[in-house]
Amino acid sequence: MIKLHDLYFKPFISEEEIQEAIQKMVDEIVDDLGDEMPVFVGILNGSFMLVSDFVKLYPKPCEVTFIKLASYEGVKSTEDIQRLIGLTQDLTGRTVVILEDIIDSGNTLEEVHRIFRNENVKQLLIATLFYKPEAYDKDYKLHYIGMEIPNKFIVGYGLDYKGLGRDMPAVYQLKTTQYMTNLVLFGPPGAGKGTQANFLKEKYDLVHISTGDVFRYNIKNETALGMLAKSYMDKGELVPDQVTIDMLNKEVEKNSDAKGFIFDGFPRTNAQAKALDQLMESKDSQINAMVALEVDDEVLVQRLLERGKTSGRADDADESIIRNRIKEYYDKTAILKDYYSNQDKYYGVDGVGSIEEITVRLSGVIDKL
Ligand code: IMP
Ligand code: MG
């Protein structure tokens, strides 16, 4: 992923794919023109890379020239096109092939046709590397098309966003969701995960998704997914990961303008971690970090026994039950620690200290993500 100014872009078309598309255009044009010597006219600025690669591949003699038009502001095409540098040579009776990097609304192309109306060329052929059929609203024929692409803003290979990105040899596509900070929060029982989740949610404006809460909500409200989950639970079976993922997906979609999410209680297995990665990817996003509160077993046992005295929770009163819960936590999360470590996304945070001390440590990790 790359960032230009305020926006994020993801890899979309590789250098190899671009070169293949250009070779295809070259072959088609040579086939059609035979021994007729064409004048290739590049439309600046965007087409400089295309023209360069194109004429290197073109196997026969040709002439090359440029005109410079401007029509773009930010990520939206405007109708107001300026002619900055016009034609500088006589093209009477010549076969002209326009080389465009991209055809979007077709406004630029319309201007190109206007320019050539008085030039008495033999024929005017249009070749474009990228073409957005959903955006094109003109009737001019496009003779050669390298690649059709969806109506999303791209950069690279000559194309820019506010002046940046033209130099990149591959093409990147604007991410539809803006950048989010998504955390998987872990902590053994008694580590203070709930307290810290509340703090993180406030400080970073994140949405806290506790899988337990999501399940209870869906079952209580008898949503389709809730009923489905319940049908497994009633049979004493595990709820399939896909059902849980579908519920999480609904939560993510409900909060589509969130700055990010804290996942709590999920994933618990490698398969679930992969599924969560896929879910985030489908939203043009990612898991940035697994943040795990690390607290020494003995400290946890003392904290939970202390809590048991006042909370009356039976499972907090028995030391062997407590130790077992802690052990179970480590058995389960060890796999996930490996999963996220392998992606350089595991952050262990010392969970011993005052609440404030721990929040400072957590902020230290998140601010660097
Ligand atoms: P049109 O006039 O709307 O067809 O757009 C043509 C010009 O707008 C191109 O020559 C580019 O300079 C620019 N443009 C169109 N779509 C994109 C894009 O996705 N990224 C960057 N520039 C674009
Ligand atoms: Mg252009």
mmCIF file of C-alpha atoms and ligand atoms in Angstrom:
data_model
loop_
_atom_site.group_PDB
_atom_site.id
_atom_site.type_symbol
_atom_site.label_atom_id
_atom_site.label_comp_id
_atom_site.label_asym_id
_atom_site.label_seq_id
_atom_site.Cartn_x
_atom_site.Cartn_y
_atom_site.Cartn_z
ATOM 1 C CA MET A 1 0.000 0.000 0.000
ATOM 2 C CA ILE A 2 1.199 3.534 -0.688
ATOM 3 C CA LYS A 3 0.151 6.995 0.469
ATOM 4 C CA LEU A 4 0.094 10.105 -1.734
ATOM 5 C CA HIS A 5 -0.841 13.293 0.066
ATOM 6 C CA ASP A 6 -3.918 12.318 2.115
ATOM 7 C CA LEU A 7 -4.993 9.219 0.190
ATOM 8 C CA TYR A 8 -4.057 5.544 0.220
ATOM 9 C CA PHE A 9 -3.608 3.392 -2.867
ATOM 10 C CA LYS A 10 -3.232 -0.353 -3.290
ATOM 11 C CA PRO A 11 -1.350 -2.307 -5.986
ATOM 12 C CA PHE A 12 -3.613 -2.805 -8.983
ATOM 13 C CA ILE A 13 -1.775 -3.438 -12.273
ATOM 14 C CA SER A 14 1.790 -4.757 -12.353
ATOM 15 C CA GLU A 15 4.602 -3.633 -14.640
ATOM 16 C CA GLU A 16 4.386 -6.936 -16.510
ATOM 17 C CA GLU A 17 0.670 -6.570 -17.135
ATOM 18 C CA ILE A 18 1.198 -3.047 -18.424
ATOM 19 C CA GLN A 19 3.953 -4.175 -20.799
ATOM 20 C CA GLU A 20 1.739 -6.990 -22.098
ATOM 21 C CA ALA A 21 -1.087 -4.585 -22.763
ATOM 22 C CA ILE A 22 1.251 -2.227 -24.630
ATOM 23 C CA GLN A 23 2.678 -5.078 -26.716
ATOM 24 C CA LYS A 24 -0.861 -6.074 -27.660
ATOM 25 C CA MET A 25 -1.622 -2.505 -28.796
ATOM 26 C CA VAL A 26 1.618 -2.333 -30.771
ATOM 27 C CA ASP A 27 0.825 -5.608 -32.553
ATOM 28 C CA GLU A 28 -2.674 -4.474 -33.469
ATOM 29 C CA ILE A 29 -1.498 -1.125 -34.772
ATOM 30 C CA VAL A 30 1.364 -2.537 -36.854
ATOM 31 C CA ASP A 31 -1.074 -5.035 -38.314
ATOM 32 C CA ASP A 32 -3.486 -2.294 -39.315
ATOM 33 C CA LEU A 33 -0.964 0.245 -40.606
ATOM 34 C CA GLY A 34 1.460 -1.985 -42.430
ATOM 35 C CA ASP A 35 4.055 0.216 -44.128
ATOM 36 C CA GLU A 36 2.212 3.471 -43.568
ATOM 37 C CA MET A 37 4.427 5.631 -41.359
ATOM 38 C CA PRO A 38 2.363 6.896 -38.425
ATOM 39 C CA VAL A 39 2.772 9.990 -36.334
ATOM 40 C CA PHE A 40 2.218 9.062 -32.712
ATOM 41 C CA VAL A 41 0.851 11.938 -30.686
ATOM 42 C CA GLY A 42 1.168 11.594 -26.947
ATOM 43 C CA ILE A 43 -1.138 13.577 -24.699
ATOM 44 C CA LEU A 44 0.895 15.085 -21.892
ATOM 45 C CA ASN A 45 1.535 14.888 -19.055
ATOM 46 C CA GLY A 46 0.151 11.441 -18.328
ATOM 47 C CA SER A 47 1.238 9.637 -21.488
ATOM 48 C CA PHE A 48 4.984 10.166 -21.272
ATOM 49 C CA MET A 49 5.721 6.685 -19.910
ATOM 50 C CA LEU A 50 3.353 4.974 -22.317
ATOM 51 C CA VAL A 51 4.750 6.778 -25.346
ATOM 52 C CA SER A 52 8.289 5.915 -24.353
ATOM 53 C CA ASP A 53 7.595 2.201 -23.856
ATOM 54 C CA PHE A 54 5.275 2.064 -26.851
ATOM 55 C CA VAL A 55 7.666 3.462 -29.446
ATOM 56 C CA LYS A 56 10.484 1.270 -28.139
ATOM 57 C CA LEU A 57 8.305 -1.736 -28.939
ATOM 58 C CA TYR A 58 7.016 -0.369 -32.246
ATOM 59 C CA PRO A 59 8.943 -2.378 -34.866
ATOM 60 C CA LYS A 60 8.788 0.096 -37.749
ATOM 61 C CA PRO A 61 9.827 3.705 -38.364
ATOM 62 C CA CYS A 62 7.499 6.276 -36.878
ATOM 63 C CA GLU A 63 7.344 9.896 -35.800
ATOM 64 C CA VAL A 64 6.550 11.020 -32.274
ATOM 65 C CA THR A 65 5.219 14.297 -31.000
ATOM 66 C CA PHE A 66 3.212 15.587 -28.045
ATOM 67 C CA ILE A 67 0.430 17.952 -27.200
ATOM 68 C CA LYS A 68 -0.281 19.081 -23.701
ATOM 69 C CA LEU A 69 -3.786 19.364 -22.302
ATOM 70 C CA ALA A 70 -4.968 19.685 -18.750
ATOM 71 C CA SER A 71 -8.327 18.523 -17.394
ATOM 72 C CA TYR A 72 -7.922 17.065 -13.980
ATOM 73 C CA GLU A 73 -8.261 18.337 -10.483
ATOM 74 C CA GLY A 74 -7.643 16.001 -7.563
ATOM 75 C CA VAL A 75 -9.461 12.747 -8.233
ATOM 76 C CA LYS A 76 -12.288 14.087 -10.439
ATOM 77 C CA SER A 77 -12.358 14.824 -14.158
ATOM 78 C CA THR A 78 -13.483 18.352 -15.008
ATOM 79 C CA GLU A 79 -15.027 19.512 -18.268
ATOM 80 C CA ASP A 80 -12.810 22.499 -18.469
ATOM 81 C CA ILE A 81 -9.857 21.490 -20.599
ATOM 82 C CA GLN A 82 -6.994 23.781 -21.348
ATOM 83 C CA ARG A 83 -4.749 23.512 -24.357
ATOM 84 C CA LEU A 84 -1.299 24.274 -23.024
ATOM 85 C CA ILE A 85 0.943 23.191 -25.902
ATOM 86 C CA GLY A 86 -0.681 22.586 -29.274
ATOM 87 C CA LEU A 87 0.545 20.930 -32.440
ATOM 88 C CA THR A 88 3.827 22.181 -33.758
ATOM 89 C CA GLN A 89 4.028 20.334 -37.045
ATOM 90 C CA ASP A 90 1.975 19.997 -40.220
ATOM 91 C CA LEU A 91 0.065 16.719 -40.228
ATOM 92 C CA THR A 92 -1.745 17.090 -43.515
ATOM 93 C CA GLY A 93 -2.362 13.721 -45.155
ATOM 94 C CA ARG A 94 -0.755 11.787 -42.290
ATOM 95 C CA THR A 95 -2.013 8.854 -40.264
ATOM 96 C CA VAL A 96 -2.128 10.091 -36.703
ATOM 97 C CA VAL A 97 -2.371 7.744 -33.731
ATOM 98 C CA ILE A 98 -3.217 9.428 -30.452
ATOM 99 C CA LEU A 99 -1.511 7.744 -27.506
ATOM 100 C CA GLU A 100 -3.463 8.353 -24.321
ATOM 101 C CA ASP A 101 -2.602 6.995 -20.918
ATOM 102 C CA ILE A 102 -6.230 6.876 -19.868
ATOM 103 C CA ILE A 103 -9.679 7.713 -21.154
ATOM 104 C CA ASP A 104 -12.131 8.515 -18.428
ATOM 105 C CA SER A 105 -15.075 10.821 -19.232
ATOM 106 C CA GLY A 106 -13.795 11.412 -22.746
ATOM 107 C CA ASN A 107 -13.608 15.181 -22.262
ATOM 108 C CA THR A 108 -9.954 15.241 -23.176
ATOM 109 C CA LEU A 109 -10.645 13.115 -26.223
ATOM 110 C CA GLU A 110 -13.324 15.544 -27.329
ATOM 111 C CA GLU A 111 -10.787 18.331 -27.183
ATOM 112 C CA VAL A 112 -8.341 16.193 -29.167
ATOM 113 C CA HIS A 113 -10.938 15.748 -31.898
ATOM 114 C CA ARG A 114 -11.573 19.493 -31.921
ATOM 115 C CA ILE A 115 -7.853 20.107 -32.379
ATOM 116 C CA PHE A 116 -7.581 17.689 -35.300
ATOM 117 C CA ARG A 117 -10.743 18.827 -37.064
ATOM 118 C CA ASN A 118 -8.757 21.410 -39.038
ATOM 119 C CA GLU A 119 -5.602 19.421 -39.572
ATOM 120 C CA ASN A 120 -6.657 17.524 -42.706
ATOM 121 C CA VAL A 121 -5.077 14.304 -41.493
ATOM 122 C CA LYS A 122 -5.594 11.129 -43.487
ATOM 123 C CA GLN A 123 -6.949 9.312 -40.469
ATOM 124 C CA LEU A 124 -7.099 9.895 -36.734
ATOM 125 C CA LEU A 125 -6.811 6.738 -34.655
ATOM 126 C CA ILE A 126 -7.225 6.659 -30.906
ATOM 127 C CA ALA A 127 -5.160 4.335 -28.727
ATOM 128 C CA THR A 128 -5.456 4.339 -24.971
ATOM 129 C CA LEU A 129 -3.660 2.188 -22.443
ATOM 130 C CA PHE A 130 -6.446 2.377 -19.850
ATOM 131 C CA TYR A 131 -10.123 2.856 -20.497
ATOM 132 C CA LYS A 132 -12.936 3.299 -17.982
ATOM 133 C CA PRO A 133 -16.079 2.223 -19.880
ATOM 134 C CA GLU A 134 -18.384 3.163 -16.988
ATOM 135 C CA ALA A 135 -17.141 6.749 -17.021
ATOM 136 C CA TYR A 136 -16.988 7.299 -20.782
ATOM 137 C CA ASP A 137 -19.946 9.277 -22.073
ATOM 138 C CA LYS A 138 -18.842 10.254 -25.589
ATOM 139 C CA ASP A 139 -19.335 8.567 -28.959
ATOM 140 C CA TYR A 140 -15.836 8.785 -30.395
ATOM 141 C CA LYS A 141 -14.524 5.434 -31.457
ATOM 142 C CA LEU A 142 -11.619 4.059 -29.443
ATOM 143 C CA HIS A 143 -9.565 2.064 -31.940
ATOM 144 C CA TYR A 144 -7.066 0.446 -29.605
ATOM 145 C CA ILE A 145 -7.559 -0.268 -25.919
ATOM 146 C CA GLY A 146 -4.845 -1.717 -23.698
ATOM 147 C CA MET A 147 -7.031 -2.546 -20.737
ATOM 148 C CA GLU A 148 -10.528 -1.818 -19.541
ATOM 149 C CA ILE A 149 -10.611 -0.884 -15.886
ATOM 150 C CA PRO A 150 -13.356 -0.122 -13.356
ATOM 151 C CA ASN A 151 -14.341 3.461 -12.697
ATOM 152 C CA LYS A 152 -11.929 4.012 -9.839
ATOM 153 C CA PHE A 153 -9.120 6.499 -9.586
ATOM 154 C CA ILE A 154 -5.644 5.127 -10.324
ATOM 155 C CA VAL A 155 -2.099 6.442 -10.120
ATOM 156 C CA GLY A 156 1.294 5.387 -11.412
ATOM 157 C CA TYR A 157 2.747 4.837 -14.853
ATOM 158 C CA GLY A 158 2.374 8.501 -15.748
ATOM 159 C CA LEU A 159 -0.865 9.081 -13.860
ATOM 160 C CA ASP A 160 -0.836 11.347 -10.861
ATOM 161 C CA TYR A 161 -2.810 12.411 -7.863
ATOM 162 C CA LYS A 162 -2.169 16.109 -7.294
ATOM 163 C CA GLY A 163 1.236 15.888 -8.910
ATOM 164 C CA LEU A 164 2.438 12.719 -7.205
ATOM 165 C CA GLY A 165 2.683 9.137 -8.405
ATOM 166 C CA ARG A 166 3.599 9.645 -12.064
ATOM 167 C CA ASP A 167 7.010 8.106 -11.585
ATOM 168 C CA MET A 168 5.827 4.717 -10.345
ATOM 169 C CA PRO A 169 6.305 1.906 -12.898
ATOM 170 C CA ALA A 170 3.169 0.029 -11.765
ATOM 171 C CA VAL A 171 -0.410 1.199 -11.287
ATOM 172 C CA TYR A 172 -2.160 1.611 -7.941
ATOM 173 C CA GLN A 173 -5.852 2.023 -7.233
ATOM 174 C CA LEU A 174 -7.471 4.377 -4.747
ATOM 175 C CA LYS A 175 -8.647 2.550 -1.664
ATOM 176 C CA THR A 176 -12.374 2.926 -1.247
ATOM 177 C CA THR A 177 -12.244 2.811 2.516
ATOM 178 C CA GLN A 178 -9.901 5.240 4.100
ATOM 179 C CA TYR A 179 -7.084 4.025 6.224
ATOM 180 C CA MET A 180 -8.212 2.339 9.432
ATOM 181 C CA THR A 181 -6.334 1.219 12.494
ATOM 182 C CA ASN A 182 -7.601 -2.238 13.355
ATOM 183 C CA LEU A 183 -6.428 -4.012 16.449
ATOM 184 C CA VAL A 184 -6.828 -7.497 17.767
ATOM 185 C CA LEU A 185 -6.755 -7.149 21.519
ATOM 186 C CA PHE A 186 -5.610 -9.962 23.740
ATOM 187 C CA GLY A 187 -5.013 -10.371 27.393
ATOM 188 C CA PRO A 188 -5.246 -13.196 29.912
ATOM 189 C CA PRO A 189 -8.140 -13.139 32.367
ATOM 190 C CA GLY A 190 -7.439 -10.433 34.918
ATOM 191 C CA ALA A 191 -5.118 -8.416 32.670
ATOM 192 C CA GLY A 192 -7.502 -5.462 32.474
ATOM 193 C CA LYS A 193 -8.441 -5.902 28.855
ATOM 194 C CA GLY A 194 -11.936 -4.426 29.258
ATOM 195 C CA THR A 195 -10.641 -1.286 30.941
ATOM 196 C CA GLN A 196 -7.978 -0.770 28.298
ATOM 197 C CA ALA A 197 -10.369 -1.482 25.427
ATOM 198 C CA ASN A 198 -12.620 1.313 26.701
ATOM 199 C CA PHE A 199 -9.716 3.676 26.889
ATOM 200 C CA LEU A 200 -8.431 2.843 23.386
ATOM 201 C CA LYS A 201 -11.882 3.179 21.912
ATOM 202 C CA GLU A 202 -12.209 6.692 23.326
ATOM 203 C CA LYS A 203 -8.724 7.891 22.577
ATOM 204 C CA TYR A 204 -8.517 6.622 18.987
ATOM 205 C CA ASP A 205 -12.188 6.778 18.095
ATOM 206 C CA LEU A 206 -12.346 3.049 17.389
ATOM 207 C CA VAL A 207 -15.303 0.711 17.477
ATOM 208 C CA HIS A 208 -14.976 -2.099 20.007
ATOM 209 C CA ILE A 209 -16.270 -5.392 18.663
ATOM 210 C CA SER A 210 -16.488 -7.996 21.375
ATOM 211 C CA THR A 211 -17.452 -11.290 19.772
ATOM 212 C CA GLY A 212 -19.304 -12.344 22.907
ATOM 213 C CA ASP A 213 -21.473 -9.216 22.756
ATOM 214 C CA VAL A 214 -22.052 -9.658 19.032
ATOM 215 C CA PHE A 215 -23.266 -13.222 19.592
ATOM 216 C CA ARG A 216 -25.562 -12.254 22.439
ATOM 217 C CA TYR A 217 -26.957 -9.362 20.394
ATOM 218 C CA ASN A 218 -27.699 -11.528 17.350
ATOM 219 C CA ILE A 219 -29.283 -14.299 19.382
ATOM 220 C CA LYS A 220 -31.346 -11.939 21.523
ATOM 221 C CA ASN A 221 -32.614 -10.057 18.471
ATOM 222 C CA GLU A 222 -33.178 -13.297 16.581
ATOM 223 C CA THR A 223 -31.313 -12.140 13.495
ATOM 224 C CA ALA A 224 -30.901 -14.695 10.722
ATOM 225 C CA LEU A 225 -27.265 -15.200 11.712
ATOM 226 C CA GLY A 226 -28.187 -15.358 15.388
ATOM 227 C CA MET A 227 -30.719 -18.110 14.715
ATOM 228 C CA LEU A 228 -28.209 -19.960 12.607
ATOM 229 C CA ALA A 229 -25.583 -19.737 15.352
ATOM 230 C CA LYS A 230 -28.121 -20.877 17.929
ATOM 231 C CA SER A 231 -29.055 -23.912 15.852
ATOM 232 C CA TYR A 232 -25.480 -25.159 16.205
ATOM 233 C CA MET A 233 -25.235 -24.262 19.853
ATOM 234 C CA ASP A 234 -28.499 -26.080 20.610
ATOM 235 C CA LYS A 235 -27.028 -29.221 19.097
ATOM 236 C CA GLY A 236 -23.955 -28.746 21.247
ATOM 237 C CA GLU A 237 -21.811 -28.031 18.183
ATOM 238 C CA LEU A 238 -19.294 -25.285 17.572
ATOM 239 C CA VAL A 239 -20.575 -22.372 15.545
ATOM 240 C CA PRO A 240 -18.765 -22.503 12.173
ATOM 241 C CA ASP A 241 -16.223 -19.714 11.659
ATOM 242 C CA GLN A 242 -18.092 -18.441 8.628
ATOM 243 C CA VAL A 243 -21.164 -17.654 10.743
ATOM 244 C CA THR A 244 -19.060 -15.674 13.201
ATOM 245 C CA ILE A 245 -17.238 -13.900 10.380
ATOM 246 C CA ASP A 246 -20.561 -13.005 8.775
ATOM 247 C CA MET A 247 -21.680 -11.462 12.060
ATOM 248 C CA LEU A 248 -18.451 -9.499 12.367
ATOM 249 C CA ASN A 249 -18.840 -8.386 8.761
ATOM 250 C CA LYS A 250 -22.275 -6.970 9.627
ATOM 251 C CA GLU A 251 -20.751 -5.072 12.557
ATOM 252 C CA VAL A 252 -17.967 -3.692 10.388
ATOM 253 C CA GLU A 253 -20.469 -2.623 7.738
ATOM 254 C CA LYS A 254 -22.709 -0.977 10.329
ATOM 255 C CA ASN A 255 -19.725 1.213 11.221
ATOM 256 C CA SER A 256 -18.414 1.875 7.737
ATOM 257 C CA ASP A 257 -17.136 5.335 8.625
ATOM 258 C CA ALA A 258 -15.200 4.114 11.670
ATOM 259 C CA LYS A 259 -11.568 5.033 12.090
ATOM 260 C CA GLY A 260 -10.894 1.411 12.978
ATOM 261 C CA PHE A 261 -11.934 -1.538 15.097
ATOM 262 C CA ILE A 262 -10.810 -3.324 18.214
ATOM 263 C CA PHE A 263 -11.500 -7.026 17.862
ATOM 264 C CA ASP A 264 -11.934 -8.671 21.205
ATOM 265 C CA GLY A 265 -12.517 -12.411 21.592
ATOM 266 C CA PHE A 266 -11.706 -13.131 17.965
ATOM 267 C CA PRO A 267 -9.760 -14.667 16.314
ATOM 268 C CA ARG A 268 -8.948 -17.706 18.413
ATOM 269 C CA THR A 269 -7.526 -19.985 15.740
ATOM 270 C CA ASN A 270 -5.277 -19.660 12.733
ATOM 271 C CA ALA A 271 -8.201 -20.273 10.414
ATOM 272 C CA GLN A 272 -10.136 -17.475 12.095
ATOM 273 C CA ALA A 273 -7.161 -15.121 11.877
ATOM 274 C CA LYS A 274 -6.953 -15.811 8.145
ATOM 275 C CA ALA A 275 -10.673 -15.291 7.748
ATOM 276 C CA LEU A 276 -10.409 -11.979 9.580
ATOM 277 C CA ASP A 277 -7.564 -10.901 7.294
ATOM 278 C CA GLN A 278 -9.742 -11.717 4.310
ATOM 279 C CA LEU A 279 -12.670 -9.822 5.754
ATOM 280 C CA MET A 280 -10.527 -6.727 6.283
ATOM 281 C CA GLU A 281 -9.042 -7.067 2.833
ATOM 282 C CA SER A 282 -12.487 -7.202 1.286
ATOM 283 C CA LYS A 283 -13.045 -3.840 2.978
ATOM 284 C CA ASP A 284 -9.807 -2.513 1.485
ATOM 285 C CA SER A 285 -8.391 -2.577 4.992
ATOM 286 C CA GLN A 286 -6.134 -4.650 7.221
ATOM 287 C CA ILE A 287 -5.377 -5.807 10.747
ATOM 288 C CA ASN A 288 -2.555 -3.577 11.911
ATOM 289 C CA ALA A 289 -1.618 -5.202 15.156
ATOM 290 C CA MET A 290 -2.281 -7.859 17.706
ATOM 291 C CA VAL A 291 -1.828 -6.106 21.011
ATOM 292 C CA ALA A 292 -1.480 -8.452 23.945
ATOM 293 C CA LEU A 293 -1.346 -7.415 27.561
ATOM 294 C CA GLU A 294 1.334 -9.447 29.256
ATOM 295 C CA VAL A 295 0.995 -10.117 32.945
ATOM 296 C CA ASP A 296 2.915 -12.591 35.023
ATOM 297 C CA ASP A 297 0.822 -15.611 36.085
ATOM 298 C CA GLU A 298 1.352 -15.035 39.804
ATOM 299 C CA VAL A 299 0.183 -11.445 39.531
ATOM 300 C CA LEU A 300 -2.904 -12.562 37.619
ATOM 301 C CA VAL A 301 -3.738 -15.209 40.188
ATOM 302 C CA GLN A 302 -3.455 -12.683 43.022
ATOM 303 C CA ARG A 303 -5.575 -10.112 41.135
ATOM 304 C CA LEU A 304 -8.297 -12.610 40.340
ATOM 305 C CA LEU A 305 -8.393 -13.999 43.875
ATOM 306 C CA GLU A 306 -8.663 -10.433 45.112
ATOM 307 C CA ARG A 307 -11.486 -9.756 42.656
ATOM 308 C CA GLY A 308 -13.200 -13.001 43.726
ATOM 309 C CA LYS A 309 -13.435 -11.776 47.315
ATOM 310 C CA THR A 310 -15.643 -8.847 46.285
ATOM 311 C CA SER A 311 -17.255 -9.920 42.995
ATOM 312 C CA GLY A 312 -18.585 -13.199 44.284
ATOM 313 C CA ARG A 313 -17.761 -14.777 40.907
ATOM 314 C CA ALA A 314 -17.286 -18.438 41.717
ATOM 315 C CA ASP A 315 -14.676 -18.883 38.981
ATOM 316 C CA ASP A 316 -12.589 -16.144 40.583
ATOM 317 C CA ALA A 317 -12.529 -17.795 43.990
ATOM 318 C CA ASP A 318 -10.807 -21.076 43.210
ATOM 319 C CA GLU A 319 -7.083 -20.862 42.561
ATOM 320 C CA SER A 320 -6.881 -24.056 40.498
ATOM 321 C CA ILE A 321 -9.730 -22.888 38.242
ATOM 322 C CA ILE A 322 -7.962 -19.557 37.820
ATOM 323 C CA ARG A 323 -4.671 -21.215 36.938
ATOM 324 C CA ASN A 324 -6.456 -23.415 34.458
ATOM 325 C CA ARG A 325 -8.089 -20.432 32.734
ATOM 326 C CA ILE A 326 -4.750 -18.705 32.449
ATOM 327 C CA LYS A 327 -3.115 -21.824 31.036
ATOM 328 C CA GLU A 328 -5.912 -22.243 28.539
ATOM 329 C CA TYR A 329 -5.446 -18.646 27.443
ATOM 330 C CA TYR A 330 -1.755 -19.189 26.723
ATOM 331 C CA ASP A 331 -2.367 -22.508 24.997
ATOM 332 C CA LYS A 332 -4.840 -20.832 22.645
ATOM 333 C CA THR A 333 -3.121 -17.534 22.017
ATOM 334 C CA ALA A 334 0.349 -18.966 21.454
ATOM 335 C CA ILE A 335 -0.726 -19.953 17.926
ATOM 336 C CA LEU A 336 -2.057 -16.472 17.248
ATOM 337 C CA LYS A 337 1.032 -14.862 18.650
ATOM 338 C CA ASP A 338 2.972 -16.817 16.014
ATOM 339 C CA TYR A 339 0.485 -15.912 13.304
ATOM 340 C CA TYR A 340 0.788 -12.187 13.932
ATOM 341 C CA SER A 341 4.510 -12.287 14.749
ATOM 342 C CA ASN A 342 5.135 -13.784 11.327
ATOM 343 C CA GLN A 343 3.539 -10.676 9.845
ATOM 344 C CA ASP A 344 5.467 -8.423 12.240
ATOM 345 C CA LYS A 345 2.226 -7.408 13.861
ATOM 346 C CA TYR A 346 2.564 -8.786 17.360
ATOM 347 C CA TYR A 347 2.992 -6.279 20.157
ATOM 348 C CA GLY A 348 3.271 -7.478 23.722
ATOM 349 C CA VAL A 349 2.585 -4.760 26.256
ATOM 350 C CA ASP A 350 3.545 -5.025 29.890
ATOM 351 C CA GLY A 351 0.221 -5.179 31.703
ATOM 352 C CA VAL A 352 1.590 -4.719 35.223
ATOM 353 C CA GLY A 353 1.233 -1.241 36.688
ATOM 354 C CA SER A 354 -1.444 1.364 37.182
ATOM 355 C CA ILE A 355 -4.213 1.724 34.598
ATOM 356 C CA GLU A 356 -2.644 4.988 33.419
ATOM 357 C CA GLU A 357 0.800 3.482 33.066
ATOM 358 C CA ILE A 358 -0.589 0.713 30.920
ATOM 359 C CA THR A 359 -2.601 3.080 28.732
ATOM 360 C CA VAL A 360 0.570 5.076 28.099
ATOM 361 C CA ARG A 361 2.340 1.905 26.979
ATOM 362 C CA LEU A 362 -0.538 0.956 24.689
ATOM 363 C CA SER A 363 -0.634 4.440 23.149
ATOM 364 C CA GLY A 364 3.086 4.173 22.521
ATOM 365 C CA VAL A 365 2.475 1.089 20.383
ATOM 366 C CA ILE A 366 -0.575 2.396 18.530
ATOM 367 C CA ASP A 367 0.864 5.825 17.772
ATOM 368 C CA LYS A 368 3.687 4.123 15.869
ATOM 369 C CA LEU A 369 1.437 1.912 13.731
HETATM 370 P P1 IMP B 1 -11.100 12.439 -19.363
HETATM 371 O O1 IMP B 1 -10.945 13.754 -20.013
HETATM 372 O O2 IMP B 1 -12.168 12.443 -18.286
HETATM 373 O O3 IMP B 1 -11.288 11.272 -20.332
HETATM 374 O O4 IMP B 1 -9.783 12.135 -18.555
HETATM 375 C C1 IMP B 1 -8.595 12.151 -19.190
HETATM 376 C C2 IMP B 1 -7.478 12.682 -18.351
HETATM 377 O O5 IMP B 1 -7.810 12.754 -16.980
HETATM 378 C C3 IMP B 1 -6.316 11.741 -18.433
HETATM 379 O O6 IMP B 1 -5.463 12.103 -19.472
HETATM 380 C C4 IMP B 1 -5.678 11.867 -17.091
HETATM 381 O O7 IMP B 1 -4.777 12.950 -17.098
HETATM 382 C C5 IMP B 1 -6.806 12.185 -16.184
HETATM 383 N N1 IMP B 1 -7.348 10.985 -15.508
HETATM 384 C C6 IMP B 1 -8.487 10.309 -15.774
HETATM 385 N N2 IMP B 1 -8.663 9.271 -14.949
HETATM 386 C C7 IMP B 1 -7.612 9.269 -14.122
HETATM 387 C C8 IMP B 1 -7.191 8.414 -13.024
HETATM 388 O O8 IMP B 1 -7.836 7.415 -12.641
HETATM 389 N N3 IMP B 1 -6.025 8.734 -12.406
HETATM 390 C C9 IMP B 1 -5.270 9.822 -12.786
HETATM 391 N N4 IMP B 1 -5.617 10.627 -13.781
HETATM 392 C C10 IMP B 1 -6.775 10.362 -14.464
HETATM 393 MG MG MG B 2 -3.756 12.413 -19.926
#
